[in-house]
Structures are given as structure tokens and as C-alpha cells.
PDB file of C-alpha atoms and ligand atoms in Angstrom:
ATOM      1  CA  UNK A   1     -19.508  -8.215 -10.237  1.00 49.00           C
ATOM      2  CA  UNK A   2     -15.942  -8.571 -11.398  1.00 53.00           C
ATOM      3  CA  UNK A   3     -14.855 -10.204  -8.156  1.00 50.00           C
ATOM      4  CA  UNK A   4     -16.228 -13.574  -9.173  1.00 66.00           C
ATOM      5  CA  UNK A   5     -13.068 -14.267 -11.162  1.00 87.00           C
ATOM      6  CA  UNK A   6     -11.032 -14.300  -7.927  1.00 96.00           C
ATOM      7  CA  UNK A   7     -11.071 -16.721  -4.968  1.00 97.00           C
ATOM      8  CA  UNK A   8      -8.944 -14.841  -2.477  1.00 97.00           C
ATOM      9  CA  UNK A   9      -9.901 -11.206  -2.942  1.00 98.00           C
ATOM     10  CA  UNK A  10     -13.012  -9.140  -3.377  1.00 97.00           C
ATOM     11  CA  UNK A  11     -13.341  -6.142  -5.672  1.00 97.00           C
ATOM     12  CA  UNK A  12     -15.641  -3.134  -5.369  1.00 97.00           C
ATOM     13  CA  UNK A  13     -15.868   0.528  -6.189  1.00 97.00           C
ATOM     14  CA  UNK A  14     -17.064   2.095  -2.933  1.00 98.00           C
ATOM     15  CA  UNK A  15     -17.103   5.600  -4.446  1.00 98.00           C
ATOM     16  CA  UNK A  16     -16.695   7.357  -7.769  1.00 97.00           C
ATOM     17  CA  UNK A  17     -13.139   6.860  -8.969  1.00 97.00           C
ATOM     18  CA  UNK A  18     -12.164   4.565  -6.097  1.00 98.00           C
ATOM     19  CA  UNK A  19     -11.207   0.863  -6.592  1.00 98.00           C
ATOM     20  CA  UNK A  20     -11.093  -1.352  -3.496  1.00 98.00           C
ATOM     21  CA  UNK A  21      -9.410  -4.704  -3.147  1.00 98.00           C
ATOM     22  CA  UNK A  22     -10.325  -6.659   0.016  1.00 98.00           C
ATOM     23  CA  UNK A  23      -8.053  -9.591   0.911  1.00 98.00           C
ATOM     24  CA  UNK A  24     -10.464 -12.381   1.675  1.00 98.00           C
ATOM     25  CA  UNK A  25      -9.008 -15.622   3.155  1.00 97.00           C
ATOM     26  CA  UNK A  26     -10.860 -15.339   6.443  1.00 97.00           C
ATOM     27  CA  UNK A  27      -9.965 -18.893   7.631  1.00 96.00           C
ATOM     28  CA  UNK A  28      -6.234 -18.164   7.378  1.00 97.00           C
ATOM     29  CA  UNK A  29      -6.439 -14.513   8.601  1.00 98.00           C
ATOM     30  CA  UNK A  30      -5.612 -13.414   5.061  1.00 98.00           C
ATOM     31  CA  UNK A  31      -2.238 -15.216   5.031  1.00 97.00           C
ATOM     32  CA  UNK A  32      -0.564 -14.104   1.836  1.00 96.00           C
ATOM     33  CA  UNK A  33      -0.316 -17.319  -0.329  1.00 94.00           C
ATOM     34  CA  UNK A  34       1.015 -17.347  -3.819  1.00 93.00           C
ATOM     35  CA  UNK A  35      -2.533 -17.669  -5.306  1.00 94.00           C
ATOM     36  CA  UNK A  36      -3.650 -14.698  -3.243  1.00 96.00           C
ATOM     37  CA  UNK A  37      -0.716 -12.544  -4.354  1.00 95.00           C
ATOM     38  CA  UNK A  38      -1.242 -13.540  -7.971  1.00 95.00           C
ATOM     39  CA  UNK A  39      -4.844 -12.361  -7.797  1.00 97.00           C
ATOM     40  CA  UNK A  40      -3.834  -9.174  -5.924  1.00 97.00           C
ATOM     41  CA  UNK A  41      -1.243  -8.290  -8.532  1.00 97.00           C
ATOM     42  CA  UNK A  42      -3.693  -9.041 -11.324  1.00 97.00           C
ATOM     43  CA  UNK A  43      -6.416  -6.873  -9.772  1.00 97.00           C
ATOM     44  CA  UNK A  44      -3.958  -4.031  -9.000  1.00 98.00           C
ATOM     45  CA  UNK A  45      -2.753  -4.086 -12.641  1.00 97.00           C
ATOM     46  CA  UNK A  46      -6.310  -3.985 -13.941  1.00 97.00           C
ATOM     47  CA  UNK A  47      -7.292  -1.021 -11.647  1.00 98.00           C
ATOM     48  CA  UNK A  48      -4.113   0.782 -12.718  1.00 97.00           C
ATOM     49  CA  UNK A  49      -5.239   0.483 -16.362  1.00 97.00           C
ATOM     50  CA  UNK A  50      -8.923   1.159 -15.728  1.00 97.00           C
ATOM     51  CA  UNK A  51      -9.747   4.855 -16.435  1.00 95.00           C
ATOM     52  CA  UNK A  52     -12.791   4.683 -14.069  1.00 96.00           C
ATOM     53  CA  UNK A  53     -10.386   4.056 -11.131  1.00 98.00           C
ATOM     54  CA  UNK A  54      -8.198   6.867  -9.912  1.00 98.00           C
ATOM     55  CA  UNK A  55      -7.173   5.689  -6.444  1.00 98.00           C
ATOM     56  CA  UNK A  56      -6.901   2.176  -4.940  1.00 98.00           C
ATOM     57  CA  UNK A  57      -7.726   0.942  -1.454  1.00 98.00           C
ATOM     58  CA  UNK A  58      -6.195  -2.314  -0.175  1.00 98.00           C
ATOM     59  CA  UNK A  59      -8.078  -3.648   2.846  1.00 98.00           C
ATOM     60  CA  UNK A  60      -8.486  -6.786   4.906  1.00 98.00           C
ATOM     61  CA  UNK A  61     -11.189  -7.764   7.390  1.00 98.00           C
ATOM     62  CA  UNK A  62     -11.834  -6.219  10.810  1.00 98.00           C
ATOM     63  CA  UNK A  63      -9.828  -9.089  12.415  1.00 98.00           C
ATOM     64  CA  UNK A  64      -6.914  -9.206  10.052  1.00 98.00           C
ATOM     65  CA  UNK A  65      -5.395  -7.079   7.317  1.00 98.00           C
ATOM     66  CA  UNK A  66      -3.035 -10.013   6.732  1.00 98.00           C
ATOM     67  CA  UNK A  67      -1.296 -12.280   9.302  1.00 98.00           C
ATOM     68  CA  UNK A  68       1.847 -12.650   7.094  1.00 96.00           C
ATOM     69  CA  UNK A  69       3.126 -14.791   4.305  1.00 95.00           C
ATOM     70  CA  UNK A  70       1.539 -18.185   4.296  1.00 94.00           C
ATOM     71  CA  UNK A  71       3.728 -20.136   6.715  1.00 95.00           C
ATOM     72  CA  UNK A  72       2.259 -23.539   5.670  1.00 94.00           C
ATOM     73  CA  UNK A  73       3.269 -22.824   2.074  1.00 92.00           C
ATOM     74  CA  UNK A  74       6.787 -21.729   3.051  1.00 93.00           C
ATOM     75  CA  UNK A  75       7.450 -24.494   5.514  1.00 94.00           C
ATOM     76  CA  UNK A  76       9.137 -26.887   3.004  1.00 94.00           C
ATOM     77  CA  UNK A  77      10.775 -24.286   0.851  1.00 94.00           C
ATOM     78  CA  UNK A  78      14.458 -24.880   0.184  1.00 95.00           C
ATOM     79  CA  UNK A  79      17.234 -22.341  -0.392  1.00 95.00           C
ATOM     80  CA  UNK A  80      17.650 -23.442  -4.010  1.00 95.00           C
ATOM     81  CA  UNK A  81      13.908 -23.172  -4.760  1.00 93.00           C
ATOM     82  CA  UNK A  82      13.679 -19.733  -3.049  1.00 92.00           C
ATOM     83  CA  UNK A  83      16.766 -18.452  -4.814  1.00 93.00           C
ATOM     84  CA  UNK A  84      16.014 -19.812  -8.292  1.00 93.00           C
ATOM     85  CA  UNK A  85      12.387 -18.669  -8.238  1.00 89.00           C
ATOM     86  CA  UNK A  86      13.318 -15.337  -6.692  1.00 89.00           C
ATOM     87  CA  UNK A  87      10.715 -16.068  -3.971  1.00 89.00           C
ATOM     88  CA  UNK A  88       8.738 -12.912  -2.903  1.00 85.00           C
ATOM     89  CA  UNK A  89      10.466 -10.530  -5.301  1.00 84.00           C
ATOM     90  CA  UNK A  90       7.519 -10.701  -7.767  1.00 81.00           C
ATOM     91  CA  UNK A  91       5.018 -10.119  -4.876  1.00 85.00           C
ATOM     92  CA  UNK A  92       6.150  -6.518  -4.458  1.00 88.00           C
ATOM     93  CA  UNK A  93       6.951  -5.391  -7.998  1.00 90.00           C
ATOM     94  CA  UNK A  94       3.378  -4.723  -9.119  1.00 95.00           C
ATOM     95  CA  UNK A  95       2.216  -2.799  -6.084  1.00 96.00           C
ATOM     96  CA  UNK A  96       5.305  -0.615  -5.846  1.00 94.00           C
ATOM     97  CA  UNK A  97       5.240   0.310  -9.593  1.00 95.00           C
ATOM     98  CA  UNK A  98       1.605   1.422  -9.976  1.00 97.00           C
ATOM     99  CA  UNK A  99       0.811   4.839 -11.421  1.00 96.00           C
ATOM    100  CA  UNK A 100      -2.217   5.376  -9.226  1.00 98.00           C
ATOM    101  CA  UNK A 101      -2.015   5.948  -5.449  1.00 98.00           C
ATOM    102  CA  UNK A 102      -2.751   3.164  -3.019  1.00 98.00           C
ATOM    103  CA  UNK A 103      -4.109   3.372   0.500  1.00 98.00           C
ATOM    104  CA  UNK A 104      -3.743   0.438   2.815  1.00 98.00           C
ATOM    105  CA  UNK A 105      -6.578   0.255   5.356  1.00 98.00           C
ATOM    106  CA  UNK A 106      -5.290  -1.866   8.267  1.00 98.00           C
ATOM    107  CA  UNK A 107      -7.517  -3.352  10.960  1.00 98.00           C
ATOM    108  CA  UNK A 108      -6.486  -6.237  13.224  1.00 98.00           C
ATOM    109  CA  UNK A 109      -3.266  -8.082  12.430  1.00 98.00           C
ATOM    110  CA  UNK A 110      -0.699  -6.782  10.020  1.00 98.00           C
ATOM    111  CA  UNK A 111       2.191  -9.186  10.706  1.00 98.00           C
ATOM    112  CA  UNK A 112       5.245 -10.101   8.681  1.00 98.00           C
ATOM    113  CA  UNK A 113       4.342  -9.955   5.037  1.00 97.00           C
ATOM    114  CA  UNK A 114       1.078  -8.291   6.050  1.00 98.00           C
ATOM    115  CA  UNK A 115       2.994  -5.413   7.669  1.00 98.00           C
ATOM    116  CA  UNK A 116       5.286  -5.338   4.664  1.00 98.00           C
ATOM    117  CA  UNK A 117       2.372  -5.142   2.247  1.00 98.00           C
ATOM    118  CA  UNK A 118       0.773  -2.293   4.232  1.00 98.00           C
ATOM    119  CA  UNK A 119       4.156  -0.406   4.116  1.00 98.00           C
ATOM    120  CA  UNK A 120       4.310  -0.783   0.311  1.00 97.00           C
ATOM    121  CA  UNK A 121       1.129   1.306  -0.048  1.00 98.00           C
ATOM    122  CA  UNK A 122       1.426   5.120  -0.578  1.00 98.00           C
ATOM    123  CA  UNK A 123      -0.709   5.978   2.448  1.00 98.00           C
ATOM    124  CA  UNK A 124      -1.284   3.795   5.498  1.00 98.00           C
ATOM    125  CA  UNK A 125      -4.437   4.187   7.556  1.00 98.00           C
ATOM    126  CA  UNK A 126      -5.289   1.926  10.493  1.00 98.00           C
ATOM    127  CA  UNK A 127      -7.506   1.363  13.456  1.00 98.00           C
ATOM    128  CA  UNK A 128      -5.979   2.480  16.807  1.00 98.00           C
ATOM    129  CA  UNK A 129      -5.868  -1.097  18.019  1.00 97.00           C
ATOM    130  CA  UNK A 130      -4.420  -2.618  14.832  1.00 98.00           C
ATOM    131  CA  UNK A 131      -1.537  -4.998  15.578  1.00 98.00           C
ATOM    132  CA  UNK A 132       1.583  -4.447  13.513  1.00 98.00           C
ATOM    133  CA  UNK A 133       4.753  -6.532  13.802  1.00 98.00           C
ATOM    134  CA  UNK A 134       7.615  -8.325  12.111  1.00 98.00           C
ATOM    135  CA  UNK A 135       7.550 -11.643  13.954  1.00 98.00           C
ATOM    136  CA  UNK A 136       9.679 -13.562  11.451  1.00 97.00           C
ATOM    137  CA  UNK A 137      12.411 -13.920  14.036  1.00 98.00           C
ATOM    138  CA  UNK A 138      10.151 -16.282  15.965  1.00 98.00           C
ATOM    139  CA  UNK A 139       9.999 -18.551  12.909  1.00 97.00           C
ATOM    140  CA  UNK A 140      13.826 -18.637  12.526  1.00 97.00           C
ATOM    141  CA  UNK A 141      13.886 -16.153   9.629  1.00 97.00           C
ATOM    142  CA  UNK A 142      13.789 -12.411   8.993  1.00 97.00           C
ATOM    143  CA  UNK A 143      11.493  -9.983   7.094  1.00 96.00           C
ATOM    144  CA  UNK A 144      11.809 -10.760   3.408  1.00 94.00           C
ATOM    145  CA  UNK A 145       9.683  -8.235   1.550  1.00 95.00           C
ATOM    146  CA  UNK A 146      11.300  -4.943   2.489  1.00 94.00           C
ATOM    147  CA  UNK A 147      10.182  -4.989   6.164  1.00 96.00           C
ATOM    148  CA  UNK A 148      13.561  -4.088   7.674  1.00 96.00           C
ATOM    149  CA  UNK A 149      14.214  -1.394   5.064  1.00 96.00           C
ATOM    150  CA  UNK A 150      10.800   0.298   4.963  1.00 96.00           C
ATOM    151  CA  UNK A 151      10.174   0.118   8.733  1.00 97.00           C
ATOM    152  CA  UNK A 152      13.490   1.873   9.463  1.00 97.00           C
ATOM    153  CA  UNK A 153      12.751   4.627   7.005  1.00 95.00           C
ATOM    154  CA  UNK A 154       9.360   5.148   8.577  1.00 96.00           C
ATOM    155  CA  UNK A 155      10.062   4.927  12.294  1.00 97.00           C
ATOM    156  CA  UNK A 156      13.913   5.127  12.597  1.00 97.00           C
ATOM    157  CA  UNK A 157      16.490   2.524  13.457  1.00 97.00           C
ATOM    158  CA  UNK A 158      16.081   2.462  17.228  1.00 97.00           C
ATOM    159  CA  UNK A 159      12.471   1.305  17.267  1.00 98.00           C
ATOM    160  CA  UNK A 160      12.729  -0.797  14.114  1.00 98.00           C
ATOM    161  CA  UNK A 161      15.657  -2.740  15.424  1.00 98.00           C
ATOM    162  CA  UNK A 162      13.858  -3.457  18.685  1.00 98.00           C
ATOM    163  CA  UNK A 163      10.721  -4.579  16.841  1.00 98.00           C
ATOM    164  CA  UNK A 164      12.504  -6.777  14.407  1.00 98.00           C
ATOM    165  CA  UNK A 165      14.813  -8.464  16.977  1.00 98.00           C
ATOM    166  CA  UNK A 166      12.035  -9.071  19.498  1.00 98.00           C
ATOM    167  CA  UNK A 167       9.136  -9.843  17.166  1.00 98.00           C
ATOM    168  CA  UNK A 168       6.958  -7.776  19.473  1.00 98.00           C
ATOM    169  CA  UNK A 169       3.797  -6.188  18.014  1.00 98.00           C
ATOM    170  CA  UNK A 170       2.998  -2.501  18.121  1.00 98.00           C
ATOM    171  CA  UNK A 171      -0.439  -0.828  17.986  1.00 98.00           C
ATOM    172  CA  UNK A 172      -2.061   1.308  15.324  1.00 98.00           C
ATOM    173  CA  UNK A 173      -1.860   4.220  17.800  1.00 98.00           C
ATOM    174  CA  UNK A 174       1.930   3.741  18.068  1.00 98.00           C
ATOM    175  CA  UNK A 175       2.154   3.400  14.306  1.00 98.00           C
ATOM    176  CA  UNK A 176       0.635   6.882  13.970  1.00 98.00           C
ATOM    177  CA  UNK A 177       2.741   8.426  16.764  1.00 98.00           C
ATOM    178  CA  UNK A 178       5.911   7.050  15.193  1.00 98.00           C
ATOM    179  CA  UNK A 179       5.052   8.261  11.669  1.00 97.00           C
ATOM    180  CA  UNK A 180       4.260   4.840  10.021  1.00 98.00           C
ATOM    181  CA  UNK A 181       0.529   5.525   9.714  1.00 98.00           C
ATOM    182  CA  UNK A 182      -0.945   8.774   8.415  1.00 98.00           C
ATOM    183  CA  UNK A 183      -4.078   8.472  10.575  1.00 98.00           C
ATOM    184  CA  UNK A 184      -5.850   6.136  13.030  1.00 98.00           C
ATOM    185  CA  UNK A 185      -9.571   5.505  13.318  1.00 98.00           C
ATOM    186  CA  UNK A 186     -11.606   4.213  16.280  1.00 98.00           C
ATOM    187  CA  UNK A 187     -13.323   1.395  14.432  1.00 98.00           C
ATOM    188  CA  UNK A 188     -13.230  -0.685  11.252  1.00 98.00           C
ATOM    189  CA  UNK A 189     -16.285   1.174   9.856  1.00 98.00           C
ATOM    190  CA  UNK A 190     -14.639   4.573  10.478  1.00 98.00           C
ATOM    191  CA  UNK A 191     -11.361   3.269   8.916  1.00 98.00           C
ATOM    192  CA  UNK A 192     -13.120   2.221   5.700  1.00 98.00           C
ATOM    193  CA  UNK A 193     -15.087   5.487   5.580  1.00 98.00           C
ATOM    194  CA  UNK A 194     -11.899   7.453   6.118  1.00 98.00           C
ATOM    195  CA  UNK A 195      -9.962   5.504   3.450  1.00 98.00           C
ATOM    196  CA  UNK A 196     -12.829   5.917   0.926  1.00 98.00           C
ATOM    197  CA  UNK A 197     -13.076   9.668   1.772  1.00 98.00           C
ATOM    198  CA  UNK A 198      -9.364  10.237   1.130  1.00 98.00           C
ATOM    199  CA  UNK A 199      -9.353   8.154  -2.002  1.00 98.00           C
ATOM    200  CA  UNK A 200     -12.351  10.141  -3.262  1.00 98.00           C
ATOM    201  CA  UNK A 201     -10.537  13.465  -2.675  1.00 98.00           C
ATOM    202  CA  UNK A 202      -7.448  12.189  -4.606  1.00 98.00           C
ATOM    203  CA  UNK A 203      -9.758  10.853  -7.333  1.00 97.00           C
ATOM    204  CA  UNK A 204     -11.168  14.376  -7.840  1.00 96.00           C
ATOM    205  CA  UNK A 205      -7.769  15.848  -8.846  1.00 97.00           C
ATOM    206  CA  UNK A 206      -5.894  15.784 -12.171  1.00 97.00           C
ATOM    207  CA  UNK A 207      -4.565  12.282 -12.549  1.00 96.00           C
ATOM    208  CA  UNK A 208      -1.495  13.670 -14.237  1.00 95.00           C
ATOM    209  CA  UNK A 209      -0.695  15.825 -11.144  1.00 97.00           C
ATOM    210  CA  UNK A 210      -1.510  12.970  -8.790  1.00 98.00           C
ATOM    211  CA  UNK A 211       0.854  10.581 -10.702  1.00 97.00           C
ATOM    212  CA  UNK A 212       3.595  13.244 -10.627  1.00 97.00           C
ATOM    213  CA  UNK A 213       3.100  13.967  -6.974  1.00 98.00           C
ATOM    214  CA  UNK A 214       3.230  10.295  -6.029  1.00 97.00           C
ATOM    215  CA  UNK A 215       6.342   9.862  -8.156  1.00 97.00           C
ATOM    216  CA  UNK A 216       8.354  12.691  -6.616  1.00 97.00           C
ATOM    217  CA  UNK A 217       7.384  11.849  -2.998  1.00 97.00           C
ATOM    218  CA  UNK A 218       8.465   8.237  -3.634  1.00 96.00           C
ATOM    219  CA  UNK A 219      11.702   9.343  -5.167  1.00 96.00           C
ATOM    220  CA  UNK A 220      12.573  11.076  -1.913  1.00 95.00           C
ATOM    221  CA  UNK A 221      13.064   7.600  -0.417  1.00 92.00           C
ATOM    222  CA  UNK A 222      15.668   6.679  -3.032  1.00 93.00           C
ATOM    223  CA  UNK A 223      17.621   9.899  -3.768  1.00 96.00           C
ATOM    224  CA  UNK A 224      19.928  12.245  -1.904  1.00 97.00           C
ATOM    225  CA  UNK A 225      18.246  15.513  -1.005  1.00 97.00           C
ATOM    226  CA  UNK A 226      19.857  17.675  -3.762  1.00 98.00           C
ATOM    227  CA  UNK A 227      19.009  15.127  -6.446  1.00 98.00           C
ATOM    228  CA  UNK A 228      15.459  14.671  -5.150  1.00 97.00           C
ATOM    229  CA  UNK A 229      14.917  18.464  -5.247  1.00 98.00           C
ATOM    230  CA  UNK A 230      16.286  18.652  -8.774  1.00 98.00           C
ATOM    231  CA  UNK A 231      14.026  15.818  -9.821  1.00 98.00           C
ATOM    232  CA  UNK A 232      10.981  17.513  -8.233  1.00 98.00           C
ATOM    233  CA  UNK A 233      11.768  20.758 -10.041  1.00 98.00           C
ATOM    234  CA  UNK A 234      12.087  18.976 -13.393  1.00 98.00           C
ATOM    235  CA  UNK A 235       8.739  17.263 -12.910  1.00 98.00           C
ATOM    236  CA  UNK A 236       7.153  20.558 -11.784  1.00 98.00           C
ATOM    237  CA  UNK A 237       8.459  22.268 -14.921  1.00 98.00           C
ATOM    238  CA  UNK A 238       7.089  19.476 -17.077  1.00 98.00           C
ATOM    239  CA  UNK A 239       3.593  19.984 -15.657  1.00 98.00           C
ATOM    240  CA  UNK A 240       3.479  23.373 -17.328  1.00 97.00           C
ATOM    241  CA  UNK A 241       3.323  21.341 -20.570  1.00 97.00           C
ATOM    242  CA  UNK A 242       0.034  19.752 -19.401  1.00 96.00           C
ATOM    243  CA  UNK A 243      -3.479  20.758 -20.178  1.00 97.00           C
ATOM    244  CA  UNK A 244      -4.499  20.247 -16.552  1.00 97.00           C
ATOM    245  CA  UNK A 245      -2.120  22.972 -15.379  1.00 97.00           C
ATOM    246  CA  UNK A 246      -3.959  25.406 -17.645  1.00 97.00           C
ATOM    247  CA  UNK A 247      -7.370  24.091 -16.531  1.00 97.00           C
ATOM    248  CA  UNK A 248      -6.510  24.223 -12.818  1.00 96.00           C
ATOM    249  CA  UNK A 249      -4.988  27.659 -12.803  1.00 96.00           C
ATOM    250  CA  UNK A 250      -7.619  29.199 -15.062  1.00 96.00           C
ATOM    251  CA  UNK A 251     -10.338  27.726 -12.774  1.00 96.00           C
ATOM    252  CA  UNK A 252      -8.695  29.459  -9.843  1.00 95.00           C
ATOM    253  CA  UNK A 253      -8.461  32.772 -11.691  1.00 95.00           C
ATOM    254  CA  UNK A 254     -12.133  32.485 -12.780  1.00 95.00           C
ATOM    255  CA  UNK A 255     -13.298  31.292  -9.450  1.00 95.00           C
ATOM    256  CA  UNK A 256     -14.688  28.105 -11.022  1.00 93.00           C
ATOM    257  CA  UNK A 257     -15.209  25.274  -8.573  1.00 88.00           C
ATOM    258  CA  UNK A 258     -16.476  22.538 -10.792  1.00 89.00           C
ATOM    259  CA  UNK A 259     -13.255  21.603 -12.592  1.00 93.00           C
ATOM    260  CA  UNK A 260     -13.239  19.180 -15.553  1.00 93.00           C
ATOM    261  CA  UNK A 261      -9.708  17.791 -15.713  1.00 95.00           C
ATOM    262  CA  UNK A 262      -8.475  16.472 -19.010  1.00 93.00           C
ATOM    263  CA  UNK A 263      -6.876  13.422 -17.244  1.00 82.00           C
TER     264      UNK A 263
HETATM  265  N1  CO8 B   1       0.301 -18.450   7.471  1.00 59.75           N
HETATM  266  C1  CO8 B   1      -0.537 -19.521   7.338  1.00 59.75           C
HETATM  267  N2  CO8 B   1      -1.625 -19.609   8.120  1.00 59.75           N
HETATM  268  C2  CO8 B   1      -1.868 -18.701   9.060  1.00 59.75           C
HETATM  269  C3  CO8 B   1      -1.013 -17.561   9.249  1.00 59.75           C
HETATM  270  C4  CO8 B   1       0.084 -17.490   8.385  1.00 59.75           C
HETATM  271  N3  CO8 B   1       0.949 -16.479   8.468  1.00 59.75           N
HETATM  272  N4  CO8 B   1      -1.501 -16.854  10.260  1.00 59.75           N
HETATM  273  C5  CO8 B   1      -2.622 -17.497  10.728  1.00 59.75           C
HETATM  274  N5  CO8 B   1      -2.854 -18.606  10.011  1.00 59.75           N
HETATM  275  C6  CO8 B   1      -3.912 -19.530  10.188  1.00 59.75           C
HETATM  276  C7  CO8 B   1      -3.724 -20.416  11.389  1.00 59.75           C
HETATM  277  O1  CO8 B   1      -2.867 -21.486  11.126  1.00 59.75           O
HETATM  278  C8  CO8 B   1      -5.142 -20.851  11.657  1.00 59.75           C
HETATM  279  O2  CO8 B   1      -5.493 -21.935  10.788  1.00 59.75           O
HETATM  280  P1  CO8 B   1      -6.130 -23.323  11.326  1.00 59.75           P
HETATM  281  O3  CO8 B   1      -7.430 -22.863  11.842  1.00 59.75           O
HETATM  282  O4  CO8 B   1      -6.155 -24.145  10.102  1.00 59.75           O
HETATM  283  O5  CO8 B   1      -5.165 -23.755  12.390  1.00 59.75           O
HETATM  284  C9  CO8 B   1      -5.941 -19.701  11.281  1.00 59.75           C
HETATM  285  O6  CO8 B   1      -5.133 -18.893  10.419  1.00 59.75           O
HETATM  286  C10 CO8 B   1      -6.390 -18.801  12.462  1.00 59.75           C
HETATM  287  O7  CO8 B   1      -5.199 -18.496  13.241  1.00 59.75           O
HETATM  288  P2  CO8 B   1      -5.044 -18.701  14.779  1.00 59.75           P
HETATM  289  O8  CO8 B   1      -5.913 -19.888  15.222  1.00 59.75           O
HETATM  290  O9  CO8 B   1      -3.634 -18.726  15.062  1.00 59.75           O
HETATM  291  O10 CO8 B   1      -5.718 -17.331  15.296  1.00 59.75           O
HETATM  292  P3  CO8 B   1      -5.403 -16.570  16.662  1.00 59.75           P
HETATM  293  O11 CO8 B   1      -6.493 -15.477  16.686  1.00 59.75           O
HETATM  294  O12 CO8 B   1      -5.300 -17.551  17.786  1.00 59.75           O
HETATM  295  O13 CO8 B   1      -3.941 -15.897  16.464  1.00 59.75           O
HETATM  296  C11 CO8 B   1      -2.201 -14.717  15.226  1.00 59.75           C
HETATM  297  C12 CO8 B   1      -3.746 -14.924  15.462  1.00 59.75           C
HETATM  298  C13 CO8 B   1      -1.540 -14.147  16.455  1.00 59.75           C
HETATM  299  C14 CO8 B   1      -2.087 -13.737  14.068  1.00 59.75           C
HETATM  300  C15 CO8 B   1      -1.594 -16.087  14.829  1.00 59.75           C
HETATM  301  O14 CO8 B   1      -2.334 -16.644  13.796  1.00 59.75           O
HETATM  302  C16 CO8 B   1      -0.148 -15.922  14.311  1.00 59.75           C
HETATM  303  O15 CO8 B   1       0.768 -15.735  15.084  1.00 59.75           O
HETATM  304  N6  CO8 B   1       0.064 -16.047  13.011  1.00 59.75           N
HETATM  305  C17 CO8 B   1       1.360 -16.030  12.393  1.00 59.75           C
HETATM  306  C18 CO8 B   1       1.934 -14.676  12.327  1.00 59.75           C
HETATM  307  C19 CO8 B   1       3.283 -14.611  11.694  1.00 59.75           C
HETATM  308  O16 CO8 B   1       4.249 -15.219  12.154  1.00 59.75           O
HETATM  309  N7  CO8 B   1       3.444 -13.943  10.508  1.00 59.75           N
HETATM  310  C20 CO8 B   1       4.701 -13.841   9.863  1.00 59.75           C
HETATM  311  C21 CO8 B   1       4.781 -14.812   8.810  1.00 59.75           C
HETATM  312  S1  CO8 B   1       6.410 -14.893   8.054  1.00 59.75           S
HETATM  313  C22 CO8 B   1       6.370 -13.702   6.816  1.00 59.75           C
HETATM  314  O17 CO8 B   1       5.354 -13.058   6.697  1.00 59.75           O
HETATM  315  C23 CO8 B   1       7.586 -13.633   6.006  1.00 59.75           C
HETATM  316  C24 CO8 B   1       7.538 -12.387   5.074  1.00 59.75           C
HETATM  317  C25 CO8 B   1       7.801 -12.765   3.688  1.00 59.75           C
HETATM  318  C26 CO8 B   1       7.425 -11.633   2.741  1.00 59.75           C
HETATM  319  C27 CO8 B   1       5.948 -11.555   2.404  1.00 59.75           C
HETATM  320  C28 CO8 B   1       5.699 -10.822   1.137  1.00 59.75           C
HETATM  321  C29 CO8 B   1       4.561  -9.735   1.197  1.00 59.75           C
END
């Protein structure tokens, strides 16, 4: 399998059109070291370019999605090194700029950078007893990979402020109730089945429409409402220039169910 080229992640295709990356540093609860992130970015880029992959799952183990950035690696970092190397910035550029949709499947710990990584995905699924949190405050620092900004947009300032200032964890069930997770599952097995099922559904659609849908939804987080709506309408108009719009709408008119998309 292709996974042999990596030491910290495993690759598989659990279903047609679905690429899965499993974080695999079990002894460190999948702490996000630089080597792990380099491999993750490389694998994400390859899946994004691979026509046989149409949706991507990022998973951890049953015990830990990821227990944060690697504290042992960061311990001796200095301000000048962090600043000059733009520490952490590169970690999030690949995953947040993919064309293909990503699903984070979170079981166990998703702390610090682990929580931030899960929040960078397009869809977040988790087990009901998953443990999310931004415990950086306990280490004398703060979230550094978008945690404060993305958590607030997902669950609101009141809860996010409390979580970030106390470092307290919250459960998968709470993550769903508060709108951070799209769905919870009773077990790790059910979680992985659910993530694969959703990725398969997405993989069955026109990749051009999927890319456009992901793009407009993500722009809603950046733009004021009127600009976002204008952007959506422009992209909607543009899709009438695609072959897949003709294929999809003709299939509906002809009551065809087995659709062969051009992309
Ligand atoms: N970094 C390095 N090693 C870790 C980390 C980590 N974040 N988390 C766990 N480990 C290691 C432990 O050191 C231990 O190794 P060893 O056996 O060599 O001592 C091994 O994993 C198992 O851990 P525990 O024995 O502690 O397991 P427990 O089941 O007792 O506890 C916990 C599990 C509660 C998850 C505990 O390990 C813990 O509190 N971990 C640290 C959580 C944390 O503070 N995370 C935030 C880190 S800071 C951060 O993420 C900054 C964000 C920067 C941006 C990141 C970009 C994406």
C-alpha cells in the first residue's frame, strides 16, 4: 500500500472515491509533531490531486484524534525561532486550501492543535464521549492554529471564552449540541462507518458542484452577508457553463438514476 512511505500516518481507501488518512503516533496520543504534519500535508495534497479520491477523511485512533501539538518539540522553542520560521502557519495552509471536502472523524482526545485540526475540516463528526478542548492556557500559552477564531465562530463567544480561559474539556455530545460537530456516534466503529458513508455520498456527486459548494459555504465565514450572497450567485451562474449541470438536470427530466458525471 501507499502508506509505507509514511511513518506517522496510514492511508487507505475505505470506499470508492474516499481517501482516508489516519494519524498514527499511538505512543504520543497522535501529538502533532512537525514530521507528522509534513506527512499529513503531503498526503492531503496527493489525495487532492488524485482523481480516484473525491472526499477525504482525517481520523485518529479510538483513544485519541490528536492530543495537541507536540509539547516536547515546542518546549525549547524561542520567540525568534517561532517568528522567523512562521511556526504553525504552514501546518494549516494545505488543509484549508484543498479543493476536495474533508471530514474529521474525532474519537477520544481532540485537544489544543488536535481540536484546531478537527475544526479546519469541512465537516466534523465525533463520538459522543470525544474530549475536545483548548488547554493551552495550562501550558502558559494560547491556541495558535486558529482555535480561538474558529471555536468562536462555531459555538459563540460566551462558551468559547469560558473554554479557552479555563482549559476545560467538552464532550462530543456538547460539540454537537453547540453546533461544532455535525453529528455524534455511539462508538468508534459507528463513527468511521458514518464518516465513510457521508464521504461516499459526496463522492457520488459532480466534483465540480462539490468544489463550488464547499467554496461558497467556506466564503460565508469570511464575507459580509451581502457579499457572500453575491459570490454565491456568481458561482451558481457559472455552473450553468458546466457539463455536469446539463447531465444532472437532464437526468432528472429523464428520470435517470445512474448518473455519469463528467467530473
Ligand atoms: N505532546 C507531546 N506528547 C504528548 C502530548 C502532546 N500534546 N499528549 C500526550 N503526549 C504523550 C505523553 O507525554 C505520554 O508520553 P510518555 O509515555 O512518553 O510519557 C503519552 O503521550 C501518553 O500520554 P499520557 O500518559 O499523558 O496519557 P493519559 O491517558 O494519562 O492522558 C491526556 C491523556 C489528558 C490527553 C494527556 O496526555 C494530556 O494532557 N496531554 C496534553 C494535552 C495538551 O495540553 N494539548 C495541547 C498542546 S498545546 C497545542 O496544541 C498548541 C496548539 C498549536 C497549534 C497546533 C497546530 C495544528
